[in-house]
Amino acid sequence: MTKPKIWLSSPHMGGEELKFVQEAFDTNWIAPAGPHIGRFEEELGNYVGVSHVAALSSGTAAIHLALVVLGVSRGDEVICSSFTFAGSCNPIVYVGAKPVFVDSERETWNMDPQLLEEAIRDRKRETGKYPKAIIIVHLYGMPAKMNAILDVAKRYDIYVIEDAAEALGSSIDGKKVGSFGDIGILSFNGNKIITTSGGGAFLSTNRQWVDQAKFLSTQARDTAPYYEHSQIGYNYRLSNVSAAIGLGQLKILDEHISKRRENFQRYVESLAKNSEVSFLYEPSGHFSNRWLTTILFDEAFRREKARLRLESENIESRPLWKPMHLQPVYAGVLYYGKGVAQDLFDRGLCLPSGSNLLVDDLHRISELIHNV
Ligand SMILES: *Cc1c(COP(=O)(O)O)cnc(C)c1O
């Protein structure tokens, strides 16, 4: 008999989601628009500490609209972390702009502020103009070095979009990620720390940008009794039923974070004696939601052995994100770096980290890794 599958990160309902969904059904707000969307946006804004929020159909849609709202278009360059998921950078191509990938530093695994500055100066030398925006990612929940990055961005007057898709609830000195940049984005995909079964958000203190994002996400309908359009719009709004699920999930977000941080701590303790495995710790002031616990092996072959061993026990684990500058679809795209992301990809592994992961299963996973 095959053992029941253990997932990397699976949806975890708290119990109140159905109450909000029932409310939506009882009032017949099944059509995409409805009152739960506004409530979800307000609670989310209060949680992250950003005054204006647009709830959207995905995190990728939120990044796309961020680029549109900032006026990024054909002929522009946009800097993005190379070490990330494709959803971070594909929207750069949607708007016809050119991605420029920047490598990670080793303390948070996120964009290296020094390389960022080198890339900006080099692009100016090469093209005569500065990149239009920078997309910063807080990978696996670990906040990037935002203070240094914002210093660089300010020096050259470049917009910052913060991809906090994996990092809802993470913070630096108590300030939540998603509130540092000009625009923050979140994802509520099924594998993220909370889910609406699919969804995302666009956050900003700039009310006009958020209004613009809402306008564009509902097909850019001008005010008229008939359908009138003077701009190209999108169908990117979160549905009311999804927002109702989100209201229930927000109630247990902090519990999910505690549980995921406990997972990390338990993995650290149970693998403490293993000198072939190391962990990513929080730099001072950084608080990670520990969306996924990630480990680095001393050698690439050992990572692969561990992954296959877990797979044979029906346990899902995964190498770290394959850097974007190494993806076939981005072959030949500009890259500034020193191979840090590639090294992390070669030696790193994401471990099952769900807020519903059983402690016994976690110990079994540690044991398997320890014995490869
Ligand atoms: C999940 C994710 C996205 C995209 O979010 P979707 O809601 O799946 O579109 C973007 N960036 C990162 C880093 C992600 O992990």
Coordinates of C-alpha atoms and ligand atoms in Angstrom, one line a residue:
M1 CA 0.0 0.0 0.0
T2 CA 1.4 3.4 -0.9
K3 CA 1.8 5.9 2.0
P4 CA -0.6 8.9 1.9
K5 CA 1.1 11.8 0.1
I6 CA 2.8 14.5 2.1
W7 CA 2.7 17.8 0.2
L8 CA 5.1 20.7 0.2
S9 CA 2.3 23.2 1.1
S10 CA -1.4 22.4 0.8
P11 CA -4.5 24.5 1.5
H12 CA -5.4 24.6 5.1
M13 CA -8.9 25.9 6.1
G14 CA -9.6 27.3 9.5
G15 CA -13.4 26.7 9.7
E16 CA -14.8 30.2 9.3
E17 CA -14.3 30.2 5.5
L18 CA -17.6 28.4 5.0
K19 CA -19.5 30.8 7.2
F20 CA -18.4 33.7 4.9
V21 CA -19.1 31.7 1.8
Q22 CA -22.5 30.8 3.1
E23 CA -23.2 34.5 3.7
A24 CA -22.2 35.2 0.1
F25 CA -24.6 32.5 -1.1
D26 CA -27.5 33.6 1.3
T27 CA -27.3 37.2 -0.1
N28 CA -26.8 35.8 -3.7
W29 CA -23.5 37.7 -4.2
I30 CA -22.2 34.9 -6.5
A31 CA -21.7 37.3 -9.4
P32 CA -18.0 38.4 -9.5
A33 CA -18.7 41.7 -7.7
G34 CA -20.0 41.9 -4.1
P35 CA -19.6 43.2 -0.6
H36 CA -17.0 40.6 0.6
I37 CA -14.4 42.0 -1.8
G38 CA -14.3 45.4 -0.1
R39 CA -14.2 43.8 3.4
F40 CA -11.4 41.6 2.3
E41 CA -9.5 44.5 0.9
E42 CA -9.9 46.5 4.1
E43 CA -8.8 43.8 6.4
L44 CA -5.8 43.0 4.2
G45 CA -4.8 46.6 4.1
N46 CA -5.1 46.9 7.9
Y47 CA -3.0 43.7 8.3
V48 CA -0.1 44.7 6.0
G49 CA -0.3 48.4 6.9
V50 CA -1.1 49.8 3.5
S51 CA -4.0 52.2 3.0
H52 CA -5.3 51.1 -0.4
V53 CA -5.8 47.5 -1.8
A54 CA -7.2 46.0 -5.0
A55 CA -8.1 42.3 -4.7
L56 CA -7.3 40.5 -8.0
S57 CA -7.5 37.1 -9.6
S58 CA -3.8 36.3 -9.1
G59 CA -0.4 37.6 -7.9
T60 CA 0.8 37.5 -11.5
A61 CA -2.2 39.7 -12.5
A62 CA -1.2 42.1 -9.7
I63 CA 2.4 42.4 -11.0
H64 CA 1.1 42.9 -14.6
L65 CA -1.2 45.8 -13.4
A66 CA 1.6 47.3 -11.3
L67 CA 3.7 47.6 -14.5
V68 CA 0.8 49.0 -16.5
V69 CA -0.1 51.6 -13.8
L70 CA 3.6 52.7 -13.5
G71 CA 3.6 53.3 -17.3
V72 CA 6.1 50.6 -18.1
S73 CA 5.9 49.8 -21.8
R74 CA 7.9 48.8 -25.0
G75 CA 11.4 50.0 -24.9
D76 CA 11.7 50.1 -21.1
E77 CA 13.9 47.8 -19.0
V78 CA 12.7 46.3 -15.7
I79 CA 15.1 44.8 -13.1
C80 CA 13.9 41.6 -11.4
S81 CA 15.5 39.1 -9.0
S82 CA 16.7 36.1 -11.0
F83 CA 16.1 33.8 -8.1
T84 CA 12.3 33.6 -8.2
F85 CA 9.2 32.0 -9.7
A86 CA 8.3 32.9 -13.3
G87 CA 5.2 34.8 -12.1
S88 CA 7.4 37.6 -10.9
C89 CA 8.9 38.4 -14.3
N90 CA 6.6 37.2 -17.0
P91 CA 4.5 40.3 -16.7
I92 CA 7.5 42.4 -17.8
V93 CA 7.3 40.6 -21.2
Y94 CA 3.4 41.0 -21.2
V95 CA 3.9 44.8 -21.4
G96 CA 6.6 44.5 -24.1
A97 CA 9.5 45.6 -21.8
K98 CA 12.8 43.9 -21.3
P99 CA 13.7 42.0 -18.1
V100 CA 17.1 42.5 -16.6
F101 CA 17.9 39.8 -14.0
V102 CA 20.0 40.4 -10.9
D103 CA 21.6 37.8 -8.6
S104 CA 21.0 37.2 -4.9
E105 CA 23.1 37.8 -1.8
R106 CA 23.7 34.9 0.7
E107 CA 22.1 36.4 3.8
T108 CA 18.5 36.4 2.6
W109 CA 18.8 34.8 -0.8
N110 CA 17.1 37.8 -2.3
M111 CA 18.3 40.6 -4.6
D112 CA 21.9 41.8 -3.8
P113 CA 21.7 45.6 -3.4
Q114 CA 25.2 46.1 -4.6
L115 CA 24.7 44.2 -7.8
L116 CA 21.4 46.1 -8.2
E117 CA 23.3 49.3 -8.2
E118 CA 25.9 48.0 -10.6
A119 CA 23.2 46.8 -13.0
I120 CA 21.4 50.2 -12.9
R121 CA 24.6 52.1 -13.6
D122 CA 25.6 49.7 -16.4
R123 CA 22.1 49.9 -18.0
K124 CA 22.4 53.7 -18.0
R125 CA 25.8 53.5 -19.7
E126 CA 24.6 51.1 -22.3
T127 CA 21.2 52.5 -23.1
G128 CA 21.3 56.2 -22.0
K129 CA 18.4 55.7 -19.6
Y130 CA 17.6 54.1 -16.2
P131 CA 15.4 51.0 -15.9
K132 CA 11.8 52.0 -15.2
A133 CA 11.1 49.7 -12.3
I134 CA 12.6 47.1 -9.9
I135 CA 10.7 44.0 -8.9
I136 CA 12.0 42.8 -5.5
V137 CA 11.0 39.3 -4.3
H138 CA 10.9 38.1 -0.7
L139 CA 11.6 34.4 -1.5
Y140 CA 10.2 31.7 0.8
G141 CA 9.0 34.4 3.2
M142 CA 12.4 35.8 4.0
P143 CA 12.4 39.6 3.6
A144 CA 15.0 41.1 1.2
K145 CA 17.4 43.8 2.4
M146 CA 14.8 46.5 1.8
N147 CA 16.6 49.4 3.4
A148 CA 19.6 49.0 1.2
I149 CA 17.5 48.3 -1.9
L150 CA 15.3 51.4 -1.3
D151 CA 18.4 53.5 -0.8
V152 CA 19.6 52.5 -4.3
A153 CA 16.1 52.9 -5.9
K154 CA 15.8 56.4 -4.4
R155 CA 19.3 57.4 -5.6
Y156 CA 18.3 56.7 -9.2
D157 CA 14.6 57.6 -8.8
I158 CA 13.3 54.1 -9.9
Y159 CA 9.9 52.6 -8.9
V160 CA 10.0 49.5 -6.6
I161 CA 7.4 46.8 -6.9
E162 CA 7.5 44.4 -4.0
D163 CA 6.6 40.8 -4.8
A164 CA 5.5 39.6 -1.4
A165 CA 3.6 36.6 -2.9
E166 CA 5.3 34.2 -0.6
A167 CA 5.8 36.5 2.4
L168 CA 2.5 37.7 3.7
G169 CA 3.1 38.4 7.4
S170 CA 6.9 38.7 7.2
S171 CA 8.4 42.0 8.4
I172 CA 11.6 44.0 9.0
D173 CA 11.8 45.8 12.3
G174 CA 8.0 45.3 12.7
K175 CA 7.1 46.8 9.3
K176 CA 5.3 44.2 7.1
V177 CA 6.7 43.4 3.7
G178 CA 4.4 44.6 0.9
S179 CA 4.4 48.1 2.5
F180 CA 8.0 49.1 1.6
G181 CA 7.8 49.6 -2.1
D182 CA 5.7 51.9 -4.3
I183 CA 3.4 49.0 -5.0
G184 CA 3.2 45.7 -3.1
I185 CA 1.7 42.5 -4.5
L186 CA 0.4 39.3 -2.8
S187 CA -0.8 35.9 -4.0
F188 CA -3.5 33.7 -2.5
N189 CA -2.8 30.7 -4.7
G190 CA -3.5 27.3 -3.2
N191 CA 0.1 26.6 -2.0
K192 CA 0.6 30.0 -0.4
I193 CA 0.3 30.8 3.3
I194 CA -3.3 31.6 3.0
T195 CA -5.5 30.9 -0.1
T196 CA -8.7 32.1 -1.7
S197 CA -8.3 29.0 -4.0
G198 CA -6.6 31.4 -6.5
G199 CA -6.2 35.2 -6.1
G200 CA -3.9 38.1 -5.5
A201 CA -3.7 41.7 -4.3
F202 CA -2.2 45.0 -5.4
L203 CA -1.4 47.3 -2.5
S204 CA -0.2 50.9 -2.4
T205 CA -0.5 54.1 -0.3
N206 CA -1.1 55.8 -3.7
R207 CA -4.9 55.8 -4.0
Q208 CA -4.9 56.8 -7.7
W209 CA -2.8 53.8 -8.6
V210 CA -5.1 51.4 -6.7
D211 CA -8.2 53.0 -8.3
Q212 CA -6.5 52.6 -11.6
A213 CA -5.7 49.0 -10.9
K214 CA -9.4 48.3 -10.0
F215 CA -10.5 50.1 -13.2
L216 CA -8.2 48.2 -15.4
S217 CA -9.0 44.9 -13.7
T218 CA -12.7 45.2 -14.6
Q219 CA -12.3 45.8 -18.3
A220 CA -11.6 49.6 -18.1
R221 CA -15.2 50.7 -18.3
D222 CA -15.7 54.4 -18.5
T223 CA -18.6 56.0 -16.7
A224 CA -21.5 55.8 -19.2
P225 CA -24.9 54.0 -19.2
Y226 CA -23.5 51.8 -22.0
Y227 CA -20.2 50.1 -22.3
E228 CA -17.6 52.7 -23.3
H229 CA -13.9 52.1 -23.3
S230 CA -11.0 54.5 -23.9
Q231 CA -8.3 52.1 -22.7
I232 CA -7.5 48.4 -22.9
G233 CA -8.7 46.6 -19.8
Y234 CA -8.4 43.2 -18.2
N235 CA -10.6 40.7 -16.4
Y236 CA -8.5 40.4 -13.3
R237 CA -10.8 41.2 -10.4
L238 CA -11.1 38.7 -7.5
S239 CA -14.6 37.1 -7.3
N240 CA -16.8 37.8 -4.3
V241 CA -16.9 34.1 -3.3
S242 CA -13.1 33.9 -3.3
A243 CA -13.0 37.1 -1.2
A244 CA -15.3 35.3 1.3
I245 CA -12.9 32.4 1.6
G246 CA -10.1 35.0 2.1
L247 CA -12.0 36.7 5.0
G248 CA -12.0 33.3 6.8
Q249 CA -8.3 32.6 6.0
L250 CA -7.2 36.0 7.4
K251 CA -8.6 35.0 10.8
I252 CA -6.0 32.2 11.0
L253 CA -3.1 33.8 9.2
D254 CA -1.1 34.4 12.3
E255 CA -1.7 30.8 13.5
H256 CA -0.4 29.6 10.1
I257 CA 2.7 31.7 10.5
S258 CA 3.4 30.3 14.0
K259 CA 2.9 26.8 12.8
R260 CA 5.2 27.3 9.9
R261 CA 7.9 28.9 12.1
E262 CA 7.5 25.9 14.4
N263 CA 8.1 23.5 11.5
F264 CA 11.3 25.4 10.7
Q265 CA 12.5 25.2 14.3
R266 CA 11.7 21.5 14.5
Y267 CA 13.7 20.8 11.3
V268 CA 16.6 22.8 12.7
E269 CA 16.6 20.8 15.9
S270 CA 16.1 17.4 14.3
L271 CA 18.9 18.0 11.8
A272 CA 21.2 19.8 14.1
K273 CA 23.7 17.0 14.2
N274 CA 23.9 16.7 10.4
S275 CA 26.9 18.7 9.2
E276 CA 26.0 18.2 5.5
V277 CA 22.8 20.3 5.9
S278 CA 22.5 24.0 6.7
F279 CA 19.6 26.5 7.1
L280 CA 18.8 30.1 6.3
Y281 CA 18.5 32.1 9.5
E282 CA 16.9 35.5 9.9
P283 CA 19.3 38.5 9.8
S284 CA 18.7 40.8 12.8
G285 CA 15.4 42.6 12.5
H286 CA 14.1 40.3 9.8
F287 CA 11.0 38.2 10.6
S288 CA 10.1 35.4 8.1
N289 CA 6.7 33.8 7.9
R290 CA 8.7 30.6 7.0
W291 CA 6.4 29.8 4.1
L292 CA 8.7 27.0 3.2
T293 CA 11.6 25.6 5.2
T294 CA 14.6 25.3 2.8
I295 CA 17.9 23.5 3.4
L296 CA 21.2 23.6 1.7
F297 CA 23.3 20.4 1.3
D298 CA 27.1 20.6 1.1
E299 CA 27.0 18.8 -2.3
A300 CA 24.5 18.8 -5.2
F301 CA 24.4 15.0 -5.5
R302 CA 23.3 14.7 -1.8
R303 CA 20.4 17.0 -2.4
E304 CA 19.3 14.9 -5.3
K305 CA 19.7 11.7 -3.3
A306 CA 17.6 13.2 -0.5
R307 CA 14.9 14.3 -2.9
L308 CA 14.6 10.9 -4.5
R309 CA 14.6 9.2 -1.1
L310 CA 11.6 11.4 0.0
E311 CA 9.9 10.8 -3.3
S312 CA 10.1 7.1 -2.9
E313 CA 8.1 7.6 0.4
N314 CA 5.5 9.6 -1.4
I315 CA 6.8 12.8 0.2
E316 CA 6.9 15.9 -2.0
S317 CA 10.1 18.0 -1.8
R318 CA 11.5 20.3 -4.5
P319 CA 14.8 21.9 -5.5
L320 CA 14.8 25.7 -4.9
W321 CA 13.5 27.9 -7.7
K322 CA 15.5 27.6 -10.9
P323 CA 17.0 31.0 -11.6
M324 CA 15.2 32.9 -14.4
H325 CA 18.4 33.7 -16.3
L326 CA 18.9 29.9 -16.7
Q327 CA 15.4 29.3 -18.0
P328 CA 15.2 28.3 -21.7
V329 CA 12.5 30.9 -22.3
Y330 CA 14.8 33.7 -21.0
A331 CA 18.0 32.5 -22.8
G332 CA 20.2 35.5 -23.7
V333 CA 18.4 37.9 -21.4
L334 CA 20.6 40.3 -19.4
Y335 CA 21.9 39.1 -16.1
Y336 CA 24.1 40.7 -13.5
G337 CA 25.5 38.2 -11.0
K338 CA 28.1 35.9 -9.6
G339 CA 26.3 32.6 -9.6
V340 CA 24.8 32.7 -6.1
A341 CA 21.3 31.8 -7.2
Q342 CA 22.6 29.0 -9.4
D343 CA 24.6 27.6 -6.4
L344 CA 21.4 27.7 -4.2
F345 CA 19.4 26.0 -7.0
D346 CA 22.1 23.2 -7.3
R347 CA 22.3 22.5 -3.6
G348 CA 19.0 23.5 -2.1
L349 CA 15.8 21.7 -1.2
C350 CA 12.3 22.9 -0.1
L351 CA 10.8 20.6 2.6
P352 CA 7.2 19.9 3.4
S353 CA 6.2 23.0 5.4
G354 CA 2.4 23.2 5.5
S355 CA 0.6 24.6 8.5
N356 CA -1.2 21.3 8.6
L357 CA 2.0 19.2 8.6
L358 CA 1.9 16.5 11.4
V359 CA 4.9 16.6 13.8
D360 CA 5.4 12.8 13.4
D361 CA 5.6 13.2 9.6
L362 CA 8.1 16.1 10.1
H363 CA 10.3 13.8 12.2
R364 CA 10.0 11.0 9.7
I365 CA 11.2 13.4 6.9
S366 CA 14.1 14.6 9.0
E367 CA 15.1 11.0 9.7
L368 CA 15.0 10.1 6.0
I369 CA 17.2 13.2 5.1
H370 CA 19.6 12.4 7.9
N371 CA 20.1 8.9 6.6
V372 CA 20.8 9.6 2.9
Ligands
LIG1 C1 3.1 32.4 -6.4 C2 4.0 33.5 -6.8 C3 3.7 34.5 -7.8 C4 2.4 34.5 -8.6 O1 1.3 34.3 -7.9 P1 0.0 33.7 -8.6 O2 -1.1 34.1 -7.7 O3 0.2 32.2 -8.6 O4 -0.2 34.3 -9.9 C5 4.6 35.5 -8.0 N1 5.8 35.6 -7.4 C6 6.2 34.6 -6.5 C7 7.5 34.8 -5.9 C8 5.3 33.6 -6.2 O5 5.7 32.6 -5.4

